[in-house]
Protein backbone atom coordinates (compact mmCIF):
# COMPACT_ATOMS: atom_id res chain seq x y z
CA UNK A 1 0.00 0.00 0.00
CA UNK A 2 1.68 3.23 -1.11
CA UNK A 3 -0.17 5.28 1.50
CA UNK A 4 1.18 3.16 4.38
CA UNK A 5 3.43 4.94 6.84
CA UNK A 6 5.47 3.70 9.81
CA UNK A 7 3.07 2.76 12.61
CA UNK A 8 4.87 5.14 14.95
CA UNK A 9 3.49 8.02 12.87
CA UNK A 10 0.26 6.37 11.72
CA UNK A 11 -0.98 4.10 14.53
CA UNK A 12 -4.46 3.96 12.98
CA UNK A 13 -2.98 1.72 10.28
CA UNK A 14 -1.90 -0.89 12.85
CA UNK A 15 -4.96 -3.14 12.55
CA UNK A 16 -4.52 -3.54 8.80
CA UNK A 17 -0.76 -3.99 9.17
CA UNK A 18 -1.16 -6.67 11.84
CA UNK A 19 -3.73 -8.52 9.73
CA UNK A 20 -1.24 -8.58 6.86
CA UNK A 21 1.60 -9.66 9.15
CA UNK A 22 -0.54 -12.40 10.71
CA UNK A 23 -1.60 -13.69 7.29
CA UNK A 24 2.02 -13.60 6.07
CA UNK A 25 3.18 -15.53 9.14
CA UNK A 26 0.44 -18.16 8.85
CA UNK A 27 0.93 -18.68 5.11
CA UNK A 28 4.72 -18.81 5.46
CA UNK A 29 4.63 -21.37 8.24
CA UNK A 30 1.95 -23.44 6.49
CA UNK A 31 3.99 -23.59 3.28
CA UNK A 32 7.22 -24.48 5.05
CA UNK A 33 5.42 -27.23 6.98
CA UNK A 34 3.79 -28.60 3.82
CA UNK A 35 7.17 -28.74 2.09
CA UNK A 36 8.72 -30.46 5.10
CA UNK A 37 5.92 -33.04 5.16
CA UNK A 38 6.30 -33.61 1.41
CA UNK A 39 10.01 -34.22 1.89
CA UNK A 40 9.33 -36.64 4.74
CA UNK A 41 6.69 -38.62 2.82
CA UNK A 42 8.69 -38.72 -0.41
CA UNK A 43 11.80 -39.86 1.40
CA UNK A 44 9.88 -42.44 3.42
CA UNK A 45 8.17 -43.87 0.33
CA UNK A 46 11.45 -44.04 -1.59
CA UNK A 47 13.31 -45.65 1.28
CA UNK A 48 10.56 -48.18 1.97
CA UNK A 49 10.45 -49.16 -1.70
CA UNK A 50 14.23 -49.70 -1.60
CA UNK A 51 13.75 -51.95 1.46
CA UNK A 52 15.33 -49.51 3.90
CA UNK A 53 13.20 -49.42 7.04
CA UNK A 54 15.77 -48.57 9.71
CA UNK A 55 17.36 -45.14 9.31
CA UNK A 56 19.59 -43.95 12.12
CA UNK A 57 21.01 -40.77 10.56
CA UNK A 58 20.50 -38.28 7.74
CA UNK A 59 23.59 -39.74 6.06
CA UNK A 60 21.91 -43.15 5.96
CA UNK A 61 18.76 -41.59 4.49
CA UNK A 62 20.69 -39.79 1.75
CA UNK A 63 22.68 -42.95 0.98
CA UNK A 64 19.46 -44.94 0.66
CA UNK A 65 18.25 -42.44 -1.96
CA UNK A 66 21.17 -43.28 -4.27
CA UNK A 67 19.18 -45.83 -6.33
CA UNK A 68 16.75 -43.07 -7.31
CA UNK A 69 18.91 -39.94 -7.30
CA UNK A 70 22.27 -41.45 -8.18
CA UNK A 71 25.49 -39.80 -7.05
CA UNK A 72 23.65 -36.53 -6.39
CA UNK A 73 21.54 -38.08 -3.61
CA UNK A 74 23.49 -36.29 -0.88
CA UNK A 75 23.22 -32.93 -2.68
CA UNK A 76 19.49 -33.32 -3.35
CA UNK A 77 18.80 -34.42 0.22
CA UNK A 78 20.84 -31.54 1.66
CA UNK A 79 19.21 -28.99 -0.67
CA UNK A 80 15.78 -30.12 0.48
CA UNK A 81 16.64 -29.84 4.16
CA UNK A 82 18.40 -26.48 3.77
CA UNK A 83 15.62 -25.11 1.55
CA UNK A 84 12.96 -26.01 4.09
CA UNK A 85 14.95 -24.33 6.84
CA UNK A 86 15.41 -21.20 4.75
CA UNK A 87 11.67 -20.96 4.13
CA UNK A 88 11.05 -20.69 7.86
CA UNK A 89 13.74 -18.09 8.60
CA UNK A 90 11.79 -14.92 7.63
CA UNK A 91 8.69 -16.06 9.48
CA UNK A 92 10.61 -16.93 12.62
CA UNK A 93 12.62 -13.70 12.47
CA UNK A 94 9.42 -11.65 12.27
CA UNK A 95 7.75 -13.42 15.15
CA UNK A 96 10.93 -13.17 17.25
CA UNK A 97 11.09 -9.42 16.57
CA UNK A 98 7.57 -9.00 17.91
CA UNK A 99 8.37 -11.10 20.97
CA UNK A 100 11.47 -9.04 21.74
CA UNK A 101 9.54 -5.79 21.26
CA UNK A 102 6.80 -6.94 23.61
CA UNK A 103 9.32 -8.17 26.19
CA UNK A 104 11.04 -4.78 26.19
CA UNK A 105 7.66 -3.00 26.44
CA UNK A 106 8.13 -1.30 23.10
CA UNK A 107 5.08 -0.22 21.17
CA UNK A 108 4.93 -2.89 18.45
XYZ file of N, CA and C in Angstrom:
324
model
N 0.847 -1.182 0.000
C 0.000 0.000 0.000
C 0.892 1.246 0.000
N 0.821 2.049 -1.033
C 1.683 3.226 -1.115
C 1.376 4.286 -0.057
N 0.182 4.264 0.488
C -0.166 5.275 1.501
C 0.246 4.848 2.913
N 0.786 3.643 3.060
C 1.180 3.156 4.384
C 2.390 3.930 4.891
N 2.349 4.221 6.177
C 3.429 4.939 6.843
C 3.885 4.099 8.039
N 5.060 4.410 8.600
C 5.472 3.697 9.809
C 4.404 3.839 10.895
N 4.146 2.754 11.606
C 3.073 2.756 12.607
C 3.321 3.765 13.724
N 4.568 4.136 13.932
C 4.875 5.139 14.950
C 4.192 6.461 14.611
N 4.100 6.769 13.308
C 3.489 8.024 12.873
C 2.051 7.851 12.402
N 1.624 6.625 12.182
C 0.257 6.371 11.719
C -0.311 5.159 12.447
N -0.524 5.268 13.767
C -0.976 4.102 14.533
C -2.352 3.584 14.097
N -3.141 4.398 13.438
C -4.457 3.959 12.983
C -4.353 2.890 11.890
N -3.176 2.740 11.316
C -2.976 1.717 10.281
C -2.541 0.371 10.881
N -2.427 0.312 12.193
C -1.905 -0.889 12.853
C -2.779 -2.114 12.611
N -4.084 -1.967 12.712
C -4.965 -3.135 12.548
C -4.751 -3.803 11.194
N -4.716 -2.996 10.139
C -4.525 -3.542 8.797
C -3.123 -4.154 8.667
N -2.124 -3.478 9.242
C -0.759 -3.993 9.168
C -0.632 -5.325 9.902
N -1.239 -5.424 11.073
C -1.162 -6.671 11.841
C -1.921 -7.800 11.153
N -3.011 -7.484 10.481
C -3.725 -8.516 9.733
C -2.843 -9.060 8.616
N -2.144 -8.155 7.924
C -1.242 -8.577 6.859
C -0.081 -9.394 7.418
N 0.477 -8.943 8.533
C 1.597 -9.664 9.149
C 1.159 -11.043 9.635
N -0.024 -11.108 10.239
C -0.537 -12.397 10.715
C -0.757 -13.348 9.534
N -1.357 -12.842 8.465
C -1.595 -13.686 7.287
C -0.268 -14.153 6.691
N 0.707 -13.254 6.607
C 2.018 -13.599 6.072
C 2.679 -14.683 6.921
N 2.582 -14.544 8.231
C 3.177 -15.532 9.138
C 2.496 -16.887 8.983
N 1.170 -16.892 8.966
C 0.441 -18.161 8.851
C 0.707 -18.845 7.516
N 0.681 -18.088 6.431
C 0.929 -18.681 5.112
C 2.365 -19.187 5.017
N 3.313 -18.397 5.506
C 4.720 -18.811 5.457
C 4.972 -20.088 6.234
N 4.428 -20.172 7.432
C 4.628 -21.373 8.240
C 3.893 -22.576 7.636
N 2.692 -22.341 7.106
C 1.950 -23.444 6.485
C 2.720 -24.001 5.289
N 3.238 -23.120 4.440
C 3.992 -23.588 3.275
C 5.261 -24.324 3.672
N 5.993 -23.791 4.639
C 7.225 -24.475 5.048
C 6.909 -25.837 5.660
N 5.810 -25.938 6.410
C 5.424 -27.232 6.981
C 4.963 -28.203 5.908
N 4.230 -27.723 4.909
C 3.791 -28.602 3.819
C 4.998 -29.140 3.043
N 5.968 -28.287 2.799
C 7.167 -28.737 2.089
C 7.933 -29.754 2.929
N 8.035 -29.503 4.220
C 8.720 -30.460 5.100
C 8.006 -31.807 5.099
N 6.687 -31.788 5.178
C 5.919 -33.042 5.164
C 6.084 -33.756 3.832
N 6.097 -32.999 2.725
C 6.296 -33.612 1.411
C 7.664 -34.284 1.331
N 8.668 -33.633 1.879
C 10.009 -34.223 1.885
C 10.018 -35.505 2.720
N 9.370 -35.470 3.866
C 9.325 -36.645 4.743
C 8.618 -37.806 4.052
N 7.447 -37.552 3.470
C 6.689 -38.624 2.820
C 7.410 -39.167 1.589
N 7.981 -38.272 0.788
C 8.689 -38.719 -0.407
C 9.895 -39.567 -0.034
N 10.632 -39.095 0.948
C 11.803 -39.858 1.395
C 11.386 -41.201 1.979
N 10.351 -41.192 2.812
C 9.884 -42.445 3.420
C 9.418 -43.435 2.361
N 8.668 -42.967 1.384
C 8.173 -43.868 0.332
C 9.328 -44.437 -0.482
N 10.292 -43.593 -0.809
C 11.446 -44.040 -1.592
C 12.274 -45.052 -0.806
N 12.514 -44.736 0.458
C 13.310 -45.645 1.281
C 12.598 -46.974 1.492
N 11.310 -46.931 1.748
C 10.559 -48.175 1.966
C 10.577 -49.033 0.713
N 10.433 -48.407 -0.445
C 10.451 -49.157 -1.699
C 11.815 -49.817 -1.919
N 12.880 -49.143 -1.457
C 14.226 -49.699 -1.596
C 14.524 -50.734 -0.506
N 13.559 -50.958 0.407
C 13.755 -51.946 1.459
C 14.474 -51.414 2.682
N 14.657 -50.119 2.750
C 15.331 -49.510 3.896
C 14.263 -49.074 4.887
N 14.228 -49.734 6.031
C 13.201 -49.415 7.038
C 13.801 -48.977 8.368
N 15.117 -48.988 8.467
C 15.766 -48.574 9.714
C 16.817 -47.518 9.398
N 16.456 -46.255 9.586
C 17.361 -45.137 9.314
C 17.794 -44.548 10.649
N 19.096 -44.468 10.847
C 19.594 -43.946 12.123
C 20.225 -42.561 11.987
N 20.414 -42.086 10.749
C 21.013 -40.765 10.557
C 20.591 -40.196 9.205
N 20.824 -38.900 9.029
C 20.503 -38.282 7.739
C 21.448 -38.792 6.650
N 22.650 -39.171 7.024
C 23.590 -39.743 6.059
C 23.052 -41.055 5.508
N 22.492 -41.874 6.390
C 21.915 -43.148 5.956
C 20.719 -42.914 5.031
N 19.919 -41.902 5.335
C 18.762 -41.588 4.492
C 19.206 -41.136 3.108
N 20.197 -40.253 3.044
C 20.689 -39.786 1.754
C 21.315 -40.929 0.960
N 22.056 -41.803 1.655
C 22.676 -42.946 0.980
C 21.620 -43.898 0.419
N 20.524 -44.054 1.138
C 19.460 -44.936 0.664
C 18.750 -44.366 -0.556
N 18.866 -43.064 -0.786
C 18.246 -42.443 -1.955
C 19.085 -42.604 -3.230
N 20.285 -43.135 -3.109
C 21.165 -43.278 -4.265
C 20.555 -44.060 -5.429
N 19.764 -45.127 -5.187
C 19.178 -45.834 -6.335
C 18.263 -44.952 -7.190
N 17.658 -43.952 -6.579
C 16.755 -43.069 -7.312
C 17.476 -41.832 -7.823
N 18.289 -41.214 -6.971
C 18.911 -39.937 -7.300
C 20.347 -40.072 -7.805
N 20.906 -41.247 -7.718
C 22.272 -41.448 -8.182
C 23.295 -40.806 -7.255
N 24.406 -40.370 -7.851
C 25.487 -39.802 -7.051
C 25.119 -38.452 -6.442
N 24.064 -37.820 -6.928
C 23.649 -36.526 -6.388
C 22.679 -36.659 -5.212
N 22.496 -37.857 -4.705
C 21.540 -38.077 -3.612
C 21.851 -37.194 -2.411
N 23.111 -37.097 -2.045
C 23.485 -36.285 -0.879
C 23.180 -34.806 -1.135
N 23.465 -34.333 -2.336
C 23.224 -32.930 -2.675
C 21.722 -32.635 -2.688
N 20.947 -33.523 -3.285
C 19.494 -33.321 -3.345
C 18.887 -33.359 -1.944
N 19.304 -34.305 -1.155
C 18.796 -34.417 0.219
C 19.151 -33.172 1.017
N 20.398 -32.735 0.932
C 20.839 -31.542 1.663
C 20.107 -30.295 1.179
N 19.921 -30.158 -0.120
C 19.212 -28.995 -0.667
C 17.776 -28.939 -0.149
N 17.138 -30.075 -0.045
C 15.777 -30.116 0.483
C 15.708 -29.698 1.937
N 16.612 -30.192 2.737
C 16.635 -29.844 4.162
C 16.974 -28.366 4.350
N 17.993 -27.893 3.647
C 18.398 -26.481 3.768
C 17.299 -25.568 3.238
N 16.701 -25.922 2.119
C 15.619 -25.115 1.548
C 14.436 -24.984 2.487
N 14.070 -26.059 3.129
C 12.964 -26.007 4.087
C 13.310 -25.099 5.256
N 14.523 -25.204 5.739
C 14.951 -24.331 6.835
C 14.940 -22.868 6.435
N 15.376 -22.582 5.219
C 15.410 -21.196 4.752
C 14.010 -20.616 4.585
N 13.047 -21.451 4.254
C 11.668 -20.962 4.133
C 11.128 -20.461 5.470
N 11.561 -21.063 6.541
C 11.048 -20.693 7.860
C 11.762 -19.493 8.477
N 12.954 -19.157 7.986
C 13.741 -18.088 8.598
C 13.011 -16.744 8.653
N 12.451 -16.230 7.554
C 11.791 -14.920 7.635
C 10.601 -14.913 8.591
N 9.854 -15.985 8.599
C 8.690 -16.058 9.479
C 9.133 -16.064 10.934
N 10.128 -16.861 11.251
C 10.615 -16.934 12.622
C 11.273 -15.627 13.056
N 11.985 -14.971 12.144
C 12.622 -13.697 12.473
C 11.563 -12.643 12.795
N 10.491 -12.608 12.015
C 9.421 -11.646 12.267
C 8.742 -11.889 13.596
N 8.423 -13.125 13.892
C 7.750 -13.418 15.154
C 8.681 -13.170 16.341
N 9.971 -13.444 16.176
C 10.930 -13.169 17.248
C 11.052 -11.663 17.490
N 11.004 -10.874 16.421
C 11.091 -9.418 16.566
C 9.910 -8.895 17.380
N 8.729 -9.416 17.130
C 7.565 -8.997 17.907
C 7.693 -9.428 19.367
N 8.202 -10.624 19.598
C 8.368 -11.103 20.967
C 9.364 -10.244 21.743
N 10.469 -9.888 21.090
C 11.469 -9.037 21.742
C 10.879 -7.664 22.036
N 10.175 -7.100 21.065
C 9.543 -5.793 21.259
C 8.565 -5.806 22.422
N 7.760 -6.822 22.507
C 6.798 -6.937 23.608
C 7.534 -7.115 24.946
N 8.570 -7.937 24.947
C 9.320 -8.173 26.189
C 9.982 -6.894 26.708
N 10.386 -6.029 25.797
C 11.044 -4.778 26.186
C 10.031 -3.628 26.339
N 8.748 -3.977 26.278
C 7.664 -3.002 26.440
C 7.708 -1.894 25.384
N 8.156 -2.251 24.188
C 8.131 -1.299 23.099
C 6.738 -1.317 22.487
N 6.348 -0.270 21.860
C 5.076 -0.224 21.166
C 5.275 -0.930 19.820
N 4.736 -2.114 19.678
C 4.931 -2.887 18.453
C 3.628 -3.054 17.716
